[in-house]
Structures are given as structure tokens and as C-alpha cells.
CSV table of C-alpha atoms and ligand atoms in Angstrom, one decimal:
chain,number,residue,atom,x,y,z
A,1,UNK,CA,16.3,89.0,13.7
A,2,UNK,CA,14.3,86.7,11.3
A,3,UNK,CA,16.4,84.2,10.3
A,4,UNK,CA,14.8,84.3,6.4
A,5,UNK,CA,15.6,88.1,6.7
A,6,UNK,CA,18.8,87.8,8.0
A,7,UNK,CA,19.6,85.0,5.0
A,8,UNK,CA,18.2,87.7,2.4
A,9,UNK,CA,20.3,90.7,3.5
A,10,UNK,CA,23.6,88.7,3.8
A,11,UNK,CA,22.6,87.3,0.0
A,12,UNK,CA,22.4,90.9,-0.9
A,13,UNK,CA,25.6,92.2,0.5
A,14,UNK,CA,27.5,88.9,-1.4
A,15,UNK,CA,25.3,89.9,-4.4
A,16,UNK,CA,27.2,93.6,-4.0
A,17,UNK,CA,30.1,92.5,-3.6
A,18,UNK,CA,30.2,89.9,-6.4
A,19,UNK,CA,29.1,92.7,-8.8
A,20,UNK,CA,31.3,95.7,-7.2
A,21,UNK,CA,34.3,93.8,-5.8
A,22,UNK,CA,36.5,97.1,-6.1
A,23,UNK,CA,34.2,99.1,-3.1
A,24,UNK,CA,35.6,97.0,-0.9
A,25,UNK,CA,39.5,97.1,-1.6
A,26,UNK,CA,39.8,100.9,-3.1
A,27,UNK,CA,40.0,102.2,0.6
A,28,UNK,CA,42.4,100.3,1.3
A,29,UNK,CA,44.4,100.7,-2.2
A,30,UNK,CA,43.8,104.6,-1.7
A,31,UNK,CA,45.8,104.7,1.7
A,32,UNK,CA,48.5,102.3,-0.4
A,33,UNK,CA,49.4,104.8,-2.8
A,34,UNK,CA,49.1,108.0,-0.9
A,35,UNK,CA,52.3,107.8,0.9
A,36,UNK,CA,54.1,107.6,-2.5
A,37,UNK,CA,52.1,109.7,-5.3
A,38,UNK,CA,50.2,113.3,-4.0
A,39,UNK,CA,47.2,114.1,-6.2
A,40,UNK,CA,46.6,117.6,-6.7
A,41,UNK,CA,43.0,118.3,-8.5
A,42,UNK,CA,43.7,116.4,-11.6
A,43,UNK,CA,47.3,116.1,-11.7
A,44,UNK,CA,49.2,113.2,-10.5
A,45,UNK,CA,52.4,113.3,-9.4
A,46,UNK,CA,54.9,110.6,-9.8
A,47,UNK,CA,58.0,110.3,-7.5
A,48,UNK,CA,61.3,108.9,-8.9
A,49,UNK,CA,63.8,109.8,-6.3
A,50,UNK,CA,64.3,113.8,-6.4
A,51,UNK,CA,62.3,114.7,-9.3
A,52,UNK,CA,58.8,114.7,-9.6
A,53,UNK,CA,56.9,114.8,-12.4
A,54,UNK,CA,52.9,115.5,-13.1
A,55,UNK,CA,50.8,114.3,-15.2
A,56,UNK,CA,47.2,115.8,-16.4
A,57,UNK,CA,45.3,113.5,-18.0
A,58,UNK,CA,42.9,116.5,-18.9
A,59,UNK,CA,45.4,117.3,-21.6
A,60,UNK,CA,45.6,114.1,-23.3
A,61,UNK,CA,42.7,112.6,-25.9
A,62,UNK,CA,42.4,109.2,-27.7
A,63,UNK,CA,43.0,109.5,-31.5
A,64,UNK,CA,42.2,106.1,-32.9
A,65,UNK,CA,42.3,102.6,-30.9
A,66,UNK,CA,43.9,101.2,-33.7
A,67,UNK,CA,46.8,101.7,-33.7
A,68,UNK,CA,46.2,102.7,-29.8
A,69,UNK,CA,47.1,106.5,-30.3
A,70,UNK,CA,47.0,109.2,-27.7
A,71,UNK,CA,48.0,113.1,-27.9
A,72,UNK,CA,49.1,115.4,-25.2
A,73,UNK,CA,48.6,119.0,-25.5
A,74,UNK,CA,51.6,121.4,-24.4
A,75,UNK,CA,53.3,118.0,-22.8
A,76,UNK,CA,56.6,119.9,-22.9
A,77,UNK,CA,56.8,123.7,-22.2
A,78,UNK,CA,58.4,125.9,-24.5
A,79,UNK,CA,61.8,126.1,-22.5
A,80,UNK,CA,61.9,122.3,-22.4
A,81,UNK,CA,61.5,122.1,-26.0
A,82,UNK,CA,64.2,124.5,-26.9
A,83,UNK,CA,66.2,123.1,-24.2
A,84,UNK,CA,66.3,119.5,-26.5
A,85,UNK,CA,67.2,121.3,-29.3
A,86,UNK,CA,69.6,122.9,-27.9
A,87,UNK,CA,71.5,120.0,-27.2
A,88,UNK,CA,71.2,118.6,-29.7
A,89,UNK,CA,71.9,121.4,-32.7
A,90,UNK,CA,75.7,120.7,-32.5
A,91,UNK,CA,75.7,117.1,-32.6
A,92,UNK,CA,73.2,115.9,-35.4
A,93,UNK,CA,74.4,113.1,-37.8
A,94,UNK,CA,72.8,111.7,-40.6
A,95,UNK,CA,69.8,109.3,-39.4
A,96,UNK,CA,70.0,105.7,-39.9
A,97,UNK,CA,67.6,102.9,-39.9
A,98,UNK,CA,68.0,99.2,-39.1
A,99,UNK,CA,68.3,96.4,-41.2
A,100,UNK,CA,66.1,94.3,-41.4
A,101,UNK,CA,68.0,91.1,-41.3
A,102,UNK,CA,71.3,91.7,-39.2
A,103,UNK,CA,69.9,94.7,-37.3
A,104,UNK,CA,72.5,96.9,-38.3
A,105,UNK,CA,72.1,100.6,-38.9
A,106,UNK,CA,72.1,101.7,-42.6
A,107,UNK,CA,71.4,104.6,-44.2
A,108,UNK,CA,68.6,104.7,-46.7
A,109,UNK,CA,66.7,106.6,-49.3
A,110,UNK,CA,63.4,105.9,-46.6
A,111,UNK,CA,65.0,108.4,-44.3
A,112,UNK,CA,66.3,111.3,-44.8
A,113,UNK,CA,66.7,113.9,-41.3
A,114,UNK,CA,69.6,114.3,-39.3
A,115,UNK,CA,69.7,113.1,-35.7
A,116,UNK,CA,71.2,112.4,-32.5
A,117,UNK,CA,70.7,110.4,-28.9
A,118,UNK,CA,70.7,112.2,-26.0
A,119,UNK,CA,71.9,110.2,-22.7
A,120,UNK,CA,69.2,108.8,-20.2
A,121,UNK,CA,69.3,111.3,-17.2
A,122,UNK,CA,71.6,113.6,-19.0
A,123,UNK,CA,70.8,116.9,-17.2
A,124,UNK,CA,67.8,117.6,-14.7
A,125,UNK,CA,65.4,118.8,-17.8
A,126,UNK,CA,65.9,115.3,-19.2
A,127,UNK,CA,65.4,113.7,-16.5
A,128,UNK,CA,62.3,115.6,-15.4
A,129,UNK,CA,60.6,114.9,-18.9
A,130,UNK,CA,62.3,111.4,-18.5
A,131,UNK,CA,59.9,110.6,-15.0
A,132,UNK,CA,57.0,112.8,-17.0
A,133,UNK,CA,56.3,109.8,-19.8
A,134,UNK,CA,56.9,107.5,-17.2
A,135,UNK,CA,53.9,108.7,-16.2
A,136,UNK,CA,52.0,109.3,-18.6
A,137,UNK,CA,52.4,105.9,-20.3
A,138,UNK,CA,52.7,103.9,-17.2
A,139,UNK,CA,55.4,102.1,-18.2
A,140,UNK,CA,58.9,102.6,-16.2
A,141,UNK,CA,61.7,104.8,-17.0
A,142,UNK,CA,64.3,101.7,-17.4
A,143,UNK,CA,62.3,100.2,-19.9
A,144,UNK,CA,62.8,103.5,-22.2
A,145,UNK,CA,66.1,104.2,-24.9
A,146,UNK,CA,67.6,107.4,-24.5
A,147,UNK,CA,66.0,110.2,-26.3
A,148,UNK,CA,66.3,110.5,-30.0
A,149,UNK,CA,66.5,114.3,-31.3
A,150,UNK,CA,65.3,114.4,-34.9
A,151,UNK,CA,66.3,117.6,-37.2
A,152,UNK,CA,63.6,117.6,-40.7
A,153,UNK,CA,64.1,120.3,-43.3
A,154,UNK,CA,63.2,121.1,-46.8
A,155,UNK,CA,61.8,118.1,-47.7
A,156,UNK,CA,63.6,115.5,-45.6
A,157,UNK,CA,60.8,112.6,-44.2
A,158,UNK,CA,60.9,109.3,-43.3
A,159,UNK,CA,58.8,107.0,-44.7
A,160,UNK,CA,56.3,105.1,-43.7
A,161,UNK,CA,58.0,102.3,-40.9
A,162,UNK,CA,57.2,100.1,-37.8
A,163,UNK,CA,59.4,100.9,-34.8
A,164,UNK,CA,59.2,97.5,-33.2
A,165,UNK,CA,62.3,95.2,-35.1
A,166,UNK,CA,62.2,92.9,-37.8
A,167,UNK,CA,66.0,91.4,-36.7
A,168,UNK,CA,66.7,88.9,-33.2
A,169,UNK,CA,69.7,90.9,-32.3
A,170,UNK,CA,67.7,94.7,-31.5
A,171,UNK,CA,64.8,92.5,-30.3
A,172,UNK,CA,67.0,90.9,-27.5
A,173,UNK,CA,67.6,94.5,-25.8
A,174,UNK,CA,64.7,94.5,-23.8
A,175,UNK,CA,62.6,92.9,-26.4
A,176,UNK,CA,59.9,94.6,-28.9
A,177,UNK,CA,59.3,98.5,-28.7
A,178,UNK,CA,56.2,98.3,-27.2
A,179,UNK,CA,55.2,102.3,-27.5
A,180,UNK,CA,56.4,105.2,-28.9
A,181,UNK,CA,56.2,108.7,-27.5
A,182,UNK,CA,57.4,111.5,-30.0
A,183,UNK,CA,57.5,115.2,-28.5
A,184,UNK,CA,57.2,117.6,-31.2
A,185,UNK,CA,59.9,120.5,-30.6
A,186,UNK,CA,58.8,123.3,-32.6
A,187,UNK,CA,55.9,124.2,-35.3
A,188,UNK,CA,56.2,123.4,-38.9
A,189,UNK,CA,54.8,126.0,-41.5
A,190,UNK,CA,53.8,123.1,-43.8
A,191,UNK,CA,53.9,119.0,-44.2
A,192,UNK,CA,56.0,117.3,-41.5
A,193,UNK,CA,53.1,115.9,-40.3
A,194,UNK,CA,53.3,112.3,-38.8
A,195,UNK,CA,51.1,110.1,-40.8
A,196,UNK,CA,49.5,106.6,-40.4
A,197,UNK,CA,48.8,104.8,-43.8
A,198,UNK,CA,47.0,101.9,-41.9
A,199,UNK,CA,45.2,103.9,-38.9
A,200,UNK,CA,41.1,102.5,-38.9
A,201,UNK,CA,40.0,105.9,-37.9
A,202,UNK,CA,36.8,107.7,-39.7
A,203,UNK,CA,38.1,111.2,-37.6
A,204,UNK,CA,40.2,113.7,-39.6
A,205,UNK,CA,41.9,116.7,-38.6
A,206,UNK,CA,40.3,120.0,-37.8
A,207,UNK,CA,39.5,121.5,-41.2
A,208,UNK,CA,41.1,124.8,-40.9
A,209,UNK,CA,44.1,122.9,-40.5
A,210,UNK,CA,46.1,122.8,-44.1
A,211,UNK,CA,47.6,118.7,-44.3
A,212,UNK,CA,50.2,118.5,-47.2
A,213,UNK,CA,49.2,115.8,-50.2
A,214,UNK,CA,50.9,113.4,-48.1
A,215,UNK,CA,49.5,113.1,-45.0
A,216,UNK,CA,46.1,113.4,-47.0
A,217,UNK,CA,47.5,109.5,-47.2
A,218,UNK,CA,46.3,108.3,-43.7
A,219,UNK,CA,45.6,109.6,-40.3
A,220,UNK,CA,47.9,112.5,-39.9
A,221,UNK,CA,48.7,114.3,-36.8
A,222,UNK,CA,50.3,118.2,-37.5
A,223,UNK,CA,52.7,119.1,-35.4
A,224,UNK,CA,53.0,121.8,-32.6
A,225,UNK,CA,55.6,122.6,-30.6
A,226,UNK,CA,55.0,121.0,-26.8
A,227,UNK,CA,52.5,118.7,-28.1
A,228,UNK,CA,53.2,114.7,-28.2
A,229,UNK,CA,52.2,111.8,-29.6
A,230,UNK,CA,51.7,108.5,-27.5
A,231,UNK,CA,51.0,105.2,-29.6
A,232,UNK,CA,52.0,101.6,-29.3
A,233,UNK,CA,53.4,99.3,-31.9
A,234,UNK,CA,52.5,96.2,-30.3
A,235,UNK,CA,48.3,94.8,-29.1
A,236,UNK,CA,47.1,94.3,-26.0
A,237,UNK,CA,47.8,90.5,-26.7
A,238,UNK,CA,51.4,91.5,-27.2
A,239,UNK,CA,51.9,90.7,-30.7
A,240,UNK,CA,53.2,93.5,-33.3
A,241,UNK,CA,50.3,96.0,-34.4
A,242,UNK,CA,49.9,96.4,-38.4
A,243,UNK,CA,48.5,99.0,-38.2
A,244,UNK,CA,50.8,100.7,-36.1
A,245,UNK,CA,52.7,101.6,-39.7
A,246,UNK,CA,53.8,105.2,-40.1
A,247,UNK,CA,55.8,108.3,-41.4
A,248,UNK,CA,57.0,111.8,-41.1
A,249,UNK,CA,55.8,113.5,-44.2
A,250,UNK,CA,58.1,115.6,-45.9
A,251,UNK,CA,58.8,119.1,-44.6
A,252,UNK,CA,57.5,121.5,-47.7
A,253,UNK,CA,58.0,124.8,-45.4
A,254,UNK,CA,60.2,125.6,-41.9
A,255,UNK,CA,61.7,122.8,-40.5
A,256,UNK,CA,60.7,119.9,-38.1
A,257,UNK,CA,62.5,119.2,-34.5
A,258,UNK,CA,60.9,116.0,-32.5
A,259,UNK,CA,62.2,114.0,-29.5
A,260,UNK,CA,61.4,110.4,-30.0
A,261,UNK,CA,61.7,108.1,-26.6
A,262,UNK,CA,60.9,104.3,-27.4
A,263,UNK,CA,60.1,102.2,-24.6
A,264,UNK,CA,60.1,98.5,-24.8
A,265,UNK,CA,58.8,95.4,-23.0
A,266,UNK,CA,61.3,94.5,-20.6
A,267,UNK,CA,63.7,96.8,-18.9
A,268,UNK,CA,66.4,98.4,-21.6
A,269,UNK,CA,68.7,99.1,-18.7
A,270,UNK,CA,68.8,95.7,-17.6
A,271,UNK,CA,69.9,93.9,-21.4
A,272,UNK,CA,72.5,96.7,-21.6
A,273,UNK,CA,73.8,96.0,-18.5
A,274,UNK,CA,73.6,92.3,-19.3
A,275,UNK,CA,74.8,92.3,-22.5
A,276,UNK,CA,77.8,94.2,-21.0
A,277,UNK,CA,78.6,92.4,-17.6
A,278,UNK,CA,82.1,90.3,-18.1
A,279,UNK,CA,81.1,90.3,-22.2
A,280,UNK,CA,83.2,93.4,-23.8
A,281,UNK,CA,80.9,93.6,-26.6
A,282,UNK,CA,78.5,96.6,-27.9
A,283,UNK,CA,75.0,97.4,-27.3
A,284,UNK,CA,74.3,98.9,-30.6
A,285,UNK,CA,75.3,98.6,-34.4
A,286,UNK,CA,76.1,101.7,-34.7
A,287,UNK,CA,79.0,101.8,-32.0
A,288,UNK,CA,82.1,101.4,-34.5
A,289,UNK,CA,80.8,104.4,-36.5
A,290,UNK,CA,80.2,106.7,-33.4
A,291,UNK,CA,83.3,105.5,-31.9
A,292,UNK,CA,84.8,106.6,-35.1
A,293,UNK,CA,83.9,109.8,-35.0
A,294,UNK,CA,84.9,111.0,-31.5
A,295,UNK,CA,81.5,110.0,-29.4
A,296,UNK,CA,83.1,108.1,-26.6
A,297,UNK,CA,85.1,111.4,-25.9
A,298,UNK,CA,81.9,113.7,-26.7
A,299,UNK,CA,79.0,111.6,-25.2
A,300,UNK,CA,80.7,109.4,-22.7
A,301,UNK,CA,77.0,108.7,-20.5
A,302,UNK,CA,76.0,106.8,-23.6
A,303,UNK,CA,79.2,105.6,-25.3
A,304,UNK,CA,81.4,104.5,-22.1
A,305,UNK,CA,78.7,104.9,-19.1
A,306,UNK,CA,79.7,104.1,-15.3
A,307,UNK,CA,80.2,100.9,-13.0
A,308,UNK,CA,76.7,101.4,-12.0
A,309,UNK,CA,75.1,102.1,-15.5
A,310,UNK,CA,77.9,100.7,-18.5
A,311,UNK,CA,77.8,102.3,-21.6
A,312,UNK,CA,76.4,101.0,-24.9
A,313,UNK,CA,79.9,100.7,-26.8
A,314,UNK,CA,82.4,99.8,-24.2
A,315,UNK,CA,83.6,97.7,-26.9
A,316,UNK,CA,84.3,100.2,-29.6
A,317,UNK,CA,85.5,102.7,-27.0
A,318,UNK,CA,88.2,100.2,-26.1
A,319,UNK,CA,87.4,100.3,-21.9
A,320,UNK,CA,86.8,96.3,-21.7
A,321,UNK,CA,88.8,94.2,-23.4
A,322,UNK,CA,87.5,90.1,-24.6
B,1,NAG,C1,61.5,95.1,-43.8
B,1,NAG,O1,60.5,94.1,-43.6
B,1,NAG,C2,59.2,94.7,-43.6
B,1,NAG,C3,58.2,93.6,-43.3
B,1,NAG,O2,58.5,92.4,-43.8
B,1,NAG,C4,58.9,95.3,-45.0
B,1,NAG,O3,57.7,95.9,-45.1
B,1,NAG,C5,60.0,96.3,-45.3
B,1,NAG,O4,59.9,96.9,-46.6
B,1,NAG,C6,61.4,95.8,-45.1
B,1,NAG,N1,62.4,96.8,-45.2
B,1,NAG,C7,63.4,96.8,-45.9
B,1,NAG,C8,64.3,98.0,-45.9
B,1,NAG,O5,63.7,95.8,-46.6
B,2,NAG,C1,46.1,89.2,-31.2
B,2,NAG,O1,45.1,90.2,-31.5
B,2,NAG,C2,44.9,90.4,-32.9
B,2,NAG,C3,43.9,91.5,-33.0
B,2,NAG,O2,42.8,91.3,-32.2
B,2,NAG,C4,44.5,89.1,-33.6
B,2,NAG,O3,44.3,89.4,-35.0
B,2,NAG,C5,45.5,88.1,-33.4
B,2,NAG,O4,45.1,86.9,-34.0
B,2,NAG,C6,45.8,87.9,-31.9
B,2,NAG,N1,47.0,87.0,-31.8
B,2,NAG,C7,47.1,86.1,-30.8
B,2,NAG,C8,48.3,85.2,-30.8
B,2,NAG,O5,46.3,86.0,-29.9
């Protein structure tokens, strides 16, 4: 072979490669993952020990890039959704928020439903929706707080709000929120909707579909039940997203169910687990108040947990001692 000819076609294969470095690793990345995730026509499946969950990204569309927000259609089924509520229906409590100095939950005029947590891994439906926002969001199941089950009526909202802290004590579990998925559990005749005051989208809503005055006050997202709502509270450059701002509207007609599951930066798991080994101290503000009220008898998973897995108020539920 000509050695000018030869020089020229190995040139050209360095030239390919510089510009399309992937060709030559996604064979051998492909025969990586297979073992460990089957893909089935557009649906990929996610292992976590027994369960499986899938994912189809066909369902999900980009609503605005800032903040980053994402929907899924029909994310939950029907059975899953009233499964949550279920749950939950026995158990609500007024909600709190935190403050935004000591951290500690308070209740305010800025919210106004009634809620509950759920336990990680509490039942295989949990669980299964648990792996299925692993998923979707990429981001690991450890680094998520147990599911929150939120209960709107007649004109109960929350106000406008960032979910990542203001305070160093809820930043130090796991550190910032860094996304938010919220599951909407049933429809809502009227309002409800989840607005975003700050949202830099020129989009709006379908116009057949009727937005109360205020979610006319933003980007608004109307809830239907299955559907949910992925968006992220901090930037790509990890610092906390402005614009991330919103707000359940008030509920004018019906009522409002949603599943909120934040996930943070680091692994949640891990600072509970931390905070607890050796220290007998609480994982969250709110443990005196539960305890109080009968949770580390009604909700031990959460309040007391295991060896493996300690519970978030060991303290309050008097199973350590200092
Ligand atoms: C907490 O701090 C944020 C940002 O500084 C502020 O917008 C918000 O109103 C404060 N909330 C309360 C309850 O003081
Ligand atoms: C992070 O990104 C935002 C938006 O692009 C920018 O305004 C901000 O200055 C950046 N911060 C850092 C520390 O890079």
C-alpha cells in the first residue's frame, strides 16, 4: 500500500474517532448494561432486587428548562393512586413547613392541607413506585424521603415555596433537595393546580383547559390523576434554582390528593443512619410532636426503624438512650 495513502486513511479513521468517540465504546457499554437492565421497545426496566420497575420515556415531555420541569402521563395507574390514598386517609395531620432559621416544623398561614409520610418500602406498591422514579429521574432510591401524602380541600393551598432548605440542620440530611417528583392522586374539578410564579416559559396550558385566577399567576400545571410532575430545585451547576419557586393553588371545587417524594444530593439513608449510629438523637423536627401523638406505636418503619435501617425519632420514641 502507498505509504501517503496509508498515512491519509489512518488520519481519517483518527479524524472519526476524534469527532465520534462514542462509536467506539457503545458496543462495548451496550454488553455492560444488558446483563442488568432488559429493554423492551421503549421501556426500560430497572432492577432493584425483586422488583422491577419500567420506565417509558414516550410518556414524559419537557415543560420549561427553567426551572428544569418534566411531566409524566398516567405515571401511576389508577389502583396505585388509590392505593396511596388509602393509606394515607386515616392518618392525615395538619401539614407543617420548616423554619427558616432553626429548621423546625411550624404550622403557617402559607399552608394549609393535611398530610402524612408514608415509610420507604412500606408495602410492595410503594416500593414498586419507589424503583419507578428511581428511574425515571435517575437518581437512586436512598437518596429519596419517604413519600409525603398530601390531602387539599375547599380552598386549602400552599403558597408559593422552594423545597430545597433555607436552615443547616435539614440541609445536613443528605444535603439540598435536589428534585421533586409530585404524583397527582386524583382529578380536581377546579384550581389545585401547581403553579410556578418564576417559570421563563412562553407555553401555556391547552386552552380548553379552565386554570383558576391563580394559577393564571405563572406556569401552571392542572392536575390529573396518574400524572406527575418531575422538576428540580437546584442547576446543573448545583446551586439553588430561583426559579424553581412554586405553589398549590387553592382548591375552588373537589379536592386534591398528591404524593410528593423529594430526593436530595447525597444518600438520605446514609445521614439518617449516621446521624443515628451511637448518637440517640432525632432525624426530624417534628419527632417530639409525632411521638406525642402515638406514631412510634402506629408507624414504627419511620418512627423506630430496624438494626439495618434506624428510625428517624429513636430519640423521642425512647429506644436509644444519650
Ligand atoms: C424564608 O426565606 C426566603 C428566602 O430568604 C423568603 O423568601 C421566605 O419568605 C422566608 N420564609 C419565612 C416563613 O420567613
Ligand atoms: C450557576 O448557574 C447560574 C445560572 O446559569 C448562574 O447565574 C450562577 O452564577 C452559577 N453559579 C456558579 C457558582 O457557577
Amino acid at each position: 500500500m502507498d505509504a501517503r495513502f496509508f498515512l491519509a486513511l489512518s488520519l481519517c479513521f483518527f479524524f472519526f474517532l476524534f469527532f465520534f468517540p462514542h462509536v467506539s465504546h457503545s458496543r462495548a457499554r451496550i454488553s455492560d448494561v444488558i446483563p442488568k437492565k432488559q429493554t423492551v421497545g421503549s421501556l426500560i426496566r430497572m432492577k432493584r432486587g425483586p422488583s422491577s420497575a419500567t420506565f417509558d420515556p414516550s410518556r414524559v415531555s419537557q415543560l420549561s428548562w427553567s426551572p428544569r420541569a418534566f411531566i409524566y402521563k398516567n405515571f401511576l395507574s389508577e389502583e396505585e393512586c388509590d392505593h396511596l390514598i388509602n393509606l394515607a386517609k386515616d392518618k392525615l395531620e395538619v401539614s407543617m413547613v420548616a423554619d427558616n432559621d432553626s429548621g423546625k416544623s411550624i404550622k403557617s398561614e402559607v399552608r394549609t392541607s393535611s398530610g402524612m409520610f408514608l415509610s420507604k418500602a412500606q408495602d410492595e406498591v410503594v416500593s414498586n413506585i419507589e424503583s419507578k422514579i428511581a428511574a425515571w429521574t435517575f437518581l437512586p432510591i436512598e437518596n429519596g424521603e419517604a413519600m409525603q401524602i398530601l390531602h387539599y380541600e375547599n380552598g386549602q393551598k400552599y403558597e408559593p415555596h422552594f423545597d430545597y432548605f433555607h436552615d443547616k440542620a435539614n440541609q445536613e440530611l443528605g444535603g439540598h433537595r435536589v428534585a421533586t417528583v409530585l404524583m397527582y392522586l386524583s382529578n380536581v374539578e377546579k384550581g389545585g393546580e401547581t403553579v410556578f410564579p418564576h417559570a421563563q416559559v412562553k407555553t401555556v396550558e391547552a386552552k380548553d383547559e379552565v386554570l383558576s385566577d391563580c394559577a393564571k399567576n405563572g406556569y401552571s400545571v392542572k392536575p390529573f390523576k396518574g400524572d406527575a410532575l418531575l422538576f428540580f430545585s437546584l442547576l446543573p451547576n448545583a446551586t439553588t434554582d430561583p426559579n424553581s419557586l412554586h405553589g398549590s393553588c387553592p382548591v375552588i371545587e373537589g379536592e386534591k390528593w398528591s404524593a410528593t417524594k423529594w430526593i436530595h444530593v447525597r444518600s438520605f439513608e446514609d445521614s439518617i443512619r449516621q446521624g443515628t449510629s451511637g448518637e440517640c438523637k432525632d432525624a426530624n423536627a417534628n419527632c417530639f410532636t409525632w411521638a406525642k401523638a402515638g406514631e412510634c406505636e402506629k408507624n414504627p418503619v419511620y418512627m423506630v426503624g430496624s438494626e439495618d435501617l434506624p428510625g428517624f425519632c429513636r430519640k423521642s420514641c425512647k429506644v436509644c438512650s444519650s
